[in-house]
Amino acid sequence: WYVGSIPDEPYDIPKIDRSRLRADLRRETVSAPEDMPANTIVVDIDNRHLFFYPGDGTAIRYGIGVGQECFDMPAILRVSRKELAAPKSNDEAEWMGLRLMFLESDARLIHGTNRPDTIGHLVKMGCVRLTNEDVIELYNQTAIGGRVVVTN
């Protein structure tokens, strides 16, 4: 799955071979499938996609893995805080990556994973997971208070 690394602190991020992901799960800028305000995230649980709407008539589509904690998520949430994780070891960093976006009561997260093979699948643990490369991009674009719409 890995073809190198991306420098990051405190640990480098494993760079994945995106050709191993299904084509629809690779990050792609698309025409906005819906009219959404800028800084809106739409999580499409059934299709395993997350769309970020920058407000210019496009959306960035990401492939996601969906954990059991997502199934009872409210339909509309807000990004309540963002955090650079401070893992004590690279093993700890592996679980949720190094970028965390907390939703509302902080009980649910959008986070990264070092398990790209879980993208496109239902997984036992976690909530909404993206590849670490994708979650870094999304983290950098998303504002605190940004709207998150969850669809099934």
Backbone as a ProteinNet text record, in pm:
[ID]
protein_1_A
[PRIMARY]
WYVGSIPDEPYDIPKIDRSRLRADLRRETVSAPEDMPANTIVVDIDNRHLFFYPGDGTAIRYGIGVGQECFDMPAILRVSRKELAAPKSNDEAEWMGLRLMFLESDARLIHGTNRPDTIGHLVKMGCVRLTNEDVIELYNQTAIGGRVVVTN
[TERTIARY]
80.8	0	84.7	207.3	284.7	393.5	411.9	511.3	601.5	621.2	706.2	640.6	684.3	628.4	624.3	539.6	522.8	574.1	669.2	720.1	608.2	603.2	505.6	564.2	508.9	555.1	444.2	470	601.6	648.3	562.3	599.1	566.3	646.9	615	487.1	412.1	287.1	318.2	277.5	297.6	218	282.5	216.6	165.4	37.1	-21.1	-19.2	-24.6	-39.7	-188.8	-233.5	-376.1	-437.1	-355.7	-409.4	-468.1	-434.6	-490.6	-630.5	-669.8	-806.3	-899.6	-1023.3	-1123.9	-1127.9	-1150.4	-1145.2	-1234.5	-1355.6	-1447	-1406.3	-1306.4	-1260.8	-1135	-1084.2	-968.6	-1014	-936.9	-970	-984.9	-1095.9	-1121.4	-1209.3	-1178.1	-1264.5	-1370.9	-1497.9	-1611.2	-1705.3	-1793.9	-1900.7	-1985.4	-2021.8	-2097.7	-2227	-2242.8	-2363.8	-2488.2	-2468.3	-2578.5	-2536.3	-2633.2	-2603.1	-2586.6	-2464.2	-2434.6	-2354	-2371.4	-2290.1	-2141.6	-2057.8	-1914.1	-1884.1	-1777.3	-1729.4	-1827.4	-1900.9	-1991	-1927.5	-1941.5	-1899.6	-2025.6	-2035.4	-2145	-2083.3	-2129	-2083.3	-2192.5	-2160.2	-2252.3	-2212.9	-2279.4	-2241.9	-2257.8	-2370.8	-2397.7	-2297.2	-2258.3	-2165.5	-2020.3	-1993.6	-1858.4	-1782.4	-1852.2	-1790.1	-1808.5	-1715.7	-1726.5	-1701.9	-1789.6	-1775.6	-1747.6	-1647.7	-1621.4	-1656.5	-1740	-1785.4	-1710.3	-1615.1	-1541.3	-1618.6	-1730.8	-1812.1	-1791.4	-1727.5	-1700.8	-1773.3	-1878.1	-1952.2	-1894.5	-1786.8	-1728.1	-1739	-1703.6	-1690.8	-1568.6	-1500.6	-1389.6	-1444.2	-1437.4	-1489.6	-1374.4	-1394.6	-1297.6	-1363.3	-1285.9	-1333.2	-1317	-1410.9	-1406.2	-1431.2	-1388.3	-1430.8	-1527.6	-1625	-1730.1	-1733.2	-1716.5	-1722.2	-1862.5	-1883	-2014.3	-2068.9	-1980.8	-2024.8	-2100.4	-2088.7	-2154.3	-2302.5	-2344.8	-2479.4	-2589.2	-2558.8	-2660.5	-2625.3	-2545.3	-2508.2	-2627.3	-2641.6	-2745.9	-2721.3	-2826.6	-2817.2	-2736.6	-2738.4	-2664.9	-2580.5	-2452.2	-2357.1	-2270.7	-2182.8	-2083.5	-1946.7	-1843.7	-1707.9	-1686.2	-1672	-1660.5	-1516.9	-1422.4	-1281.8	-1195.7	-1075.3	-977.3	-853.4	-788.2	-673.3	-564.6	-442.8	-328.4	-304	-318.7	-302	-158.7	-140.9	-7.4	18.7	37.4	58.7	191.7	194.1	316.6	410.7	354.9	436.1	377.1	451.9	401.3	285.7	286.4	175	45.8	51.9	-67.1	-113.3	-18.9	-53.7	-126.2	-97.3	-156.4	-307.9	-358.2	-499.7	-589.4	-562.2	-649.5	-575.4	-453.9	-381.4	-344.2	-296.2	-244.3	-331.9	-447.7	-540.6	-677.9	-739.3	-870.6	-964.4	-1085.2	-1190.4	-1306.7	-1332.2	-1437.9	-1570.1	-1675.5	-1808.7	-1896.3	-1951.8	-2046.6	-1995.2	-2048.2	-2016.9	-1882.6	-1803.4	-1671.8	-1679.4	-1799.3	-1813.8	-1785.1	-1788.8	-1767.4	-1656.5	-1585.3	-1467.7	-1463.8	-1398.9	-1346.9	-1196.3	-1135.8	-994.7	-925.6	-796	-717.4	-699.2	-634.5	-600.9	-477.1	-398	-286.3	-327.2	-456.9	-509.6	-590.8	-524.3	-597.9	-688	-661.9	-747.4	-887	-906.6	-1040	-1124.8	-1064.6	-1139.3	-1236.8	-1363	-1466.9	-1541.5	-1507	-1566.6	-1629.3	-1716.8	-1763.9	-1657.1	-1626.7	-1524.3	-1581.5	-1518.2	-1571	-1555	-1439.8	-1409.9	-1401.1	-1421.8	-1404.4	-1532.3	-1520.1	-1636.9	-1609.3	-1573.9	-1545.1	-1393.8	-1338.4	-1193.4	-1158.9	-1053.2	-996.9	-851.4	-790.3	-645.8	-582.4	-465.5	-398.9	-371.8	-335.4	-312.9	-439.7	-553.6	-680.3	-726.5	-709.2	-756.5	-672.6	-545.8	-463.5	-518.6	-549.7	-605.4	-738.7	-827.4	-958.7	-944.6	-858.2	-832.1	-789.7	-702.1	-651.3	-756.7	-858.8	-963	-1084.6	-1106.8	-1229.6	-1216.9	-1318.6	-1319	-1398.3	-1358.7	-1438.6	-1577.4	-1679.9	-1817.5	-1873.1	-1786.8	-1833.1	-1943.8	-2038.7	-2155.5	-2119.5	-2168.6	-2149.6	-2286.3	-2319.2	-2447.8	-2421.1	-2494.9	-2476.8	-2598.2	-2571.5	-2679.9	-2655.8	-2765.8	-2757.9	-2811.2
-121	0	126.8	119.7	242.8	262.2	390	425.2	538.3	547.4	651.7	716.6	838.5	910.5	1060	1126.3	1271.2	1328.7	1422.1	1478.2	1544.6	1514.8	1572.6	1561.6	1634.1	1630	1576.8	1492.7	1443.4	1320.7	1264.5	1147.3	1171.4	1114.8	1122.2	1044.3	1087.4	1023.6	924.9	798.1	704.9	750.5	756.6	795.2	668.6	668.6	547.8	548.8	431	412.2	422.2	539.6	564.2	473.7	418.3	329.6	202.1	174.3	55.8	81.6	209	242.5	231.9	193.2	197.9	339.7	355	486.7	588.7	550.8	647.4	683.1	615.3	645.3	732	763.6	851.6	997.1	1078.9	1222.3	1280.8	1355.3	1414.4	1537.5	1642.3	1759.7	1734.4	1749.2	1720.6	1841.3	1846.9	1947.7	1919.8	2023.6	2005.7	1928.4	1809.7	1732.4	1794	1884	1953.8	2098.4	2184.3	2323.6	2334.6	2353.3	2363.2	2489.1	2547.6	2664.9	2628.4	2728.5	2708.5	2650.4	2572	2510.3	2404.8	2339.6	2231.5	2098.2	2002.6	1864.6	1780	1694.4	1598	1459.1	1381.6	1244.6	1152.5	1082.3	987.5	847.9	803	676.4	559.2	550.4	434	418.9	529.9	523.8	539.1	561.1	574.1	690.5	803.9	926.3	1039	1130.5	1256.1	1364.2	1463.2	1576.5	1701.6	1777.6	1909.1	2014.6	2110.4	2217.7	2346.4	2386.4	2509.6	2637.3	2625.2	2742.8	2798.2	2723	2771.7	2690.6	2616.1	2534.7	2395.4	2366.6	2232.8	2166.5	2039.8	1966	1876.8	1855.6	1761	1632.6	1525.6	1396.2	1312.4	1258.8	1170.6	1035.6	928.8	798.7	789.7	721.6	708.9	564.4	531.8	413	460.3	378.2	418.4	321.3	374.5	292.9	287	192.8	171.1	294.4	378.3	497.7	595.5	578.3	669	640.2	520.3	481.1	555.2	608.7	685	833.2	879.9	1021.9	1107.2	1222	1316.1	1358.8	1402.9	1439.3	1566.8	1658.6	1785	1807.2	1828.9	1853.9	1973.4	2012.6	2117.3	2067.1	2115.4	2087.5	2171.8	2106.3	2180.6	2218	2134.6	2169.1	2080.7	2127	2052.6	2037.4	1923.9	1898.5	1824.4	1869.5	1791.9	1690.6	1563.3	1459.9	1461.2	1422.8	1416.4	1273.4	1181.6	1042.8	1025.4	928.7	899.9	810.9	746.6	657.9	653.1	599.6	584.8	484.5	384.9	289.1	359.8	451.3	527.5	616.8	672.3	758	677.5	549.4	464.7	454.3	456.1	430.4	536.6	663.6	769.8	874.9	850.3	950.6	1067.5	1173.8	1287.2	1411.5	1401.7	1513.8	1464.1	1537.5	1500.3	1618.8	1593.3	1695.1	1641.9	1710.1	1668.6	1729	1651.1	1695.7	1714.2	1833.1	1869.5	1834.8	1730	1699	1629.3	1625.5	1561.3	1409.3	1352.9	1207.8	1142.4	1220.4	1166.2	1244.5	1175.1	1234.3	1208.1	1297.7	1271.5	1264.3	1153.9	1132.9	1055.2	1042	968.2	823.6	748.9	610.1	569.3	483.2	423	289.6	264	140.9	176.7	210.2	249.7	139.6	15.8	-95.1	-88.2	-2.4	11.9	118.5	197	300.2	230.6	271.6	209.2	99	76.4	-34.7	11.1	-72.9	-58.6	-118	-50.4	-97.8	-101.4	-178.5	-199.5	-75.7	-12.2	98.3	230.5	339.1	471.8	526.6	637.3	700.7	721	841.2	867.3	874.2	783.2	780.9	804.1	880.6	906.9	862.5	853.1	831	950.5	930.6	1041.3	1157.8	1128.8	1236.4	1318.6	1250.8	1320.7	1397.2	1339.4	1409.7	1534.4	1532.5	1652.8	1763.7	1730.2	1830.4	1882.9	1793	1833.8	1918.4	1877.6	1950.2	2093.6	2109.5	2242.3	2331.3	2274.3	2353	2381.7	2300.4	2306.9	2404.4	2486.9	2583.9	2530	2572	2543.2	2602.1	2527.9	2572	2527.8	2468.8	2420.7	2317.3	2324.9	2236.3	2097.7	1993.7	1854.8	1791.6	1748.1	1685	1536.5	1452.9	1308.3	1249.2	1172.1	1108.1	957.2	883.8	737.1	699.8
0	0	0	47.7	69.1	-35.3	-72.7	-174.4	-125.8	1.5	56.2	175.9	205.4	319.5	291	367.6	358.2	489.9	486.1	611.7	692	819.2	910.6	1050.5	1141.9	1281.4	1369.5	1466.4	1506.4	1427.1	1342.9	1264.4	1117.9	1029.1	886.8	859.8	758	718.8	606.2	620.5	509.2	386.9	272.6	147.4	80.5	42.7	-13.4	-165.4	-222	-365.5	-395.4	-439.5	-460.9	-567.4	-654.9	-758.4	-697.7	-572.9	-506.4	-451.1	-441.4	-399.3	-519.7	-494	-600.2	-655.1	-785.2	-850.2	-780.8	-738.9	-676.9	-534.3	-479.2	-343.2	-341.7	-458.7	-468.2	-462.8	-393	-381.8	-521.2	-541.1	-671.7	-656.2	-730.8	-735.8	-841.5	-801.8	-889.7	-890.6	-989.2	-984.7	-861.7	-790.6	-666.5	-694.3	-632.6	-656.3	-592.7	-498.8	-432.7	-411.7	-388	-356.7	-205.4	-161	-18.2	8	125.3	160.6	170.1	155.2	170.9	308.1	315.4	438.9	492.6	403.1	443.2	407.1	498.5	475.2	468	366.6	358.1	366.9	465.1	484.4	429.8	322.8	259.3	306.3	413.1	476.5	380.9	312.7	227.6	113.8	52.9	-60.7	-21	107.9	162	100.2	89.8	39.1	139.8	139.4	211.5	107.7	104.7	12.9	95.1	52.6	112.4	8.3	48.1	-41.2	-8.7	-93.2	-66.2	-99.9	-170.6	-200.9	-340.2	-428	-563.6	-671.4	-632.3	-728.4	-748.1	-675.5	-681.3	-545.1	-541.7	-416.6	-430.1	-320.5	-320.3	-259.9	-339.2	-293.8	-240.5	-121.8	-58.6	-33	-41.8	3.2	153.8	219.4	365.2	406.7	525.9	597.6	704.2	736.3	829.7	946.7	1068	1188.9	1245.9	1334.5	1394.5	1465.4	1517.9	1589.1	1499	1368.2	1273	1253.6	1285.2	1246.9	1321.5	1437.2	1509.8	1517	1421.7	1420	1382.2	1446.2	1402.7	1258.1	1192.4	1050.5	1027.6	1124.5	1107.5	1232.5	1208.9	1316.7	1279.3	1368	1342.7	1386.1	1319	1364	1488.4	1603.1	1728.9	1761.8	1719.4	1739.6	1650.9	1628.2	1550	1636.9	1620.6	1706.7	1630.4	1650.9	1606.4	1716.5	1684.8	1785.9	1835.8	1959.6	2018.6	2066.1	1971.9	2012.2	2084.4	2175.2	2248.2	2166.9	2063.9	1980.5	1840.3	1745.9	1610.1	1606.1	1696.1	1703.3	1739.7	1834.7	1874.3	1760.2	1685.3	1571.3	1464.7	1456.9	1354.7	1369.7	1492.2	1514.8	1453.3	1479	1428.1	1349.1	1314.8	1240.1	1329	1266.8	1342.9	1333.9	1265.7	1256.6	1299.8	1391.6	1444.1	1430.4	1381.8	1378	1460.8	1570.3	1662.1	1618.3	1630.7	1590.5	1713.5	1727.4	1833.7	1972.2	2032	2171.9	2188.3	2083.4	2082.9	2092.7	2083.2	2090.4	1955.8	1848.5	1714.6	1644.8	1557.2	1494.7	1344.8	1274.9	1141.8	1164.2	1121.8	1153	1042.4	1054.5	957.5	997.9	910	940.2	861.3	918.8	848	787	782.4	722.6	599.1	486.9	367	313.4	351.8	308.3	369.6	471.3	532.4	463.7	374.5	303.3	207.3	213.8	132.3	205.3	331.4	405.7	537.2	589.4	726.5	815.9	924.5	1016.7	1158	1241.1	1376	1465.5	1457.6	1548.8	1473.7	1546.6	1490.8	1432.1	1366.6	1306.3	1158.6	1116.3	975.1	958.6	879.2	858.8	713.1	693.2	561.3	564.7	447.1	448.9	519.5	575.6	643.7	549.4	424.4	327.2	307.8	296.4	273.6	396.6	514.6	633.8	660.1	623.1	638.3	548.6	422.8	331.6	383.7	424.5	475.3	601.6	691.4	816.3	786.7	689.3	655.6	590.5	530.6	463.1	550.7	651.9	730.1	846	863.4	973.2	1091.9	1209.8	1329.2	1305.8	1341.7	1319.8	1186.1	1100.8	971	987.2	895.7	899.3	844.9	912.5	869.4	855.3	733.6	703.6	683.8	755.8	746.7	674.6	568	493.5	489.6	477.8	463.8	327.4
[MASK]
++++++++++++++++++++++++++++++++++++++++++++++++++++++++++++++++++++++++++++++++++++++++++++++++++++++++++++++++++++++++++++++++++++++++++++++++++++++++

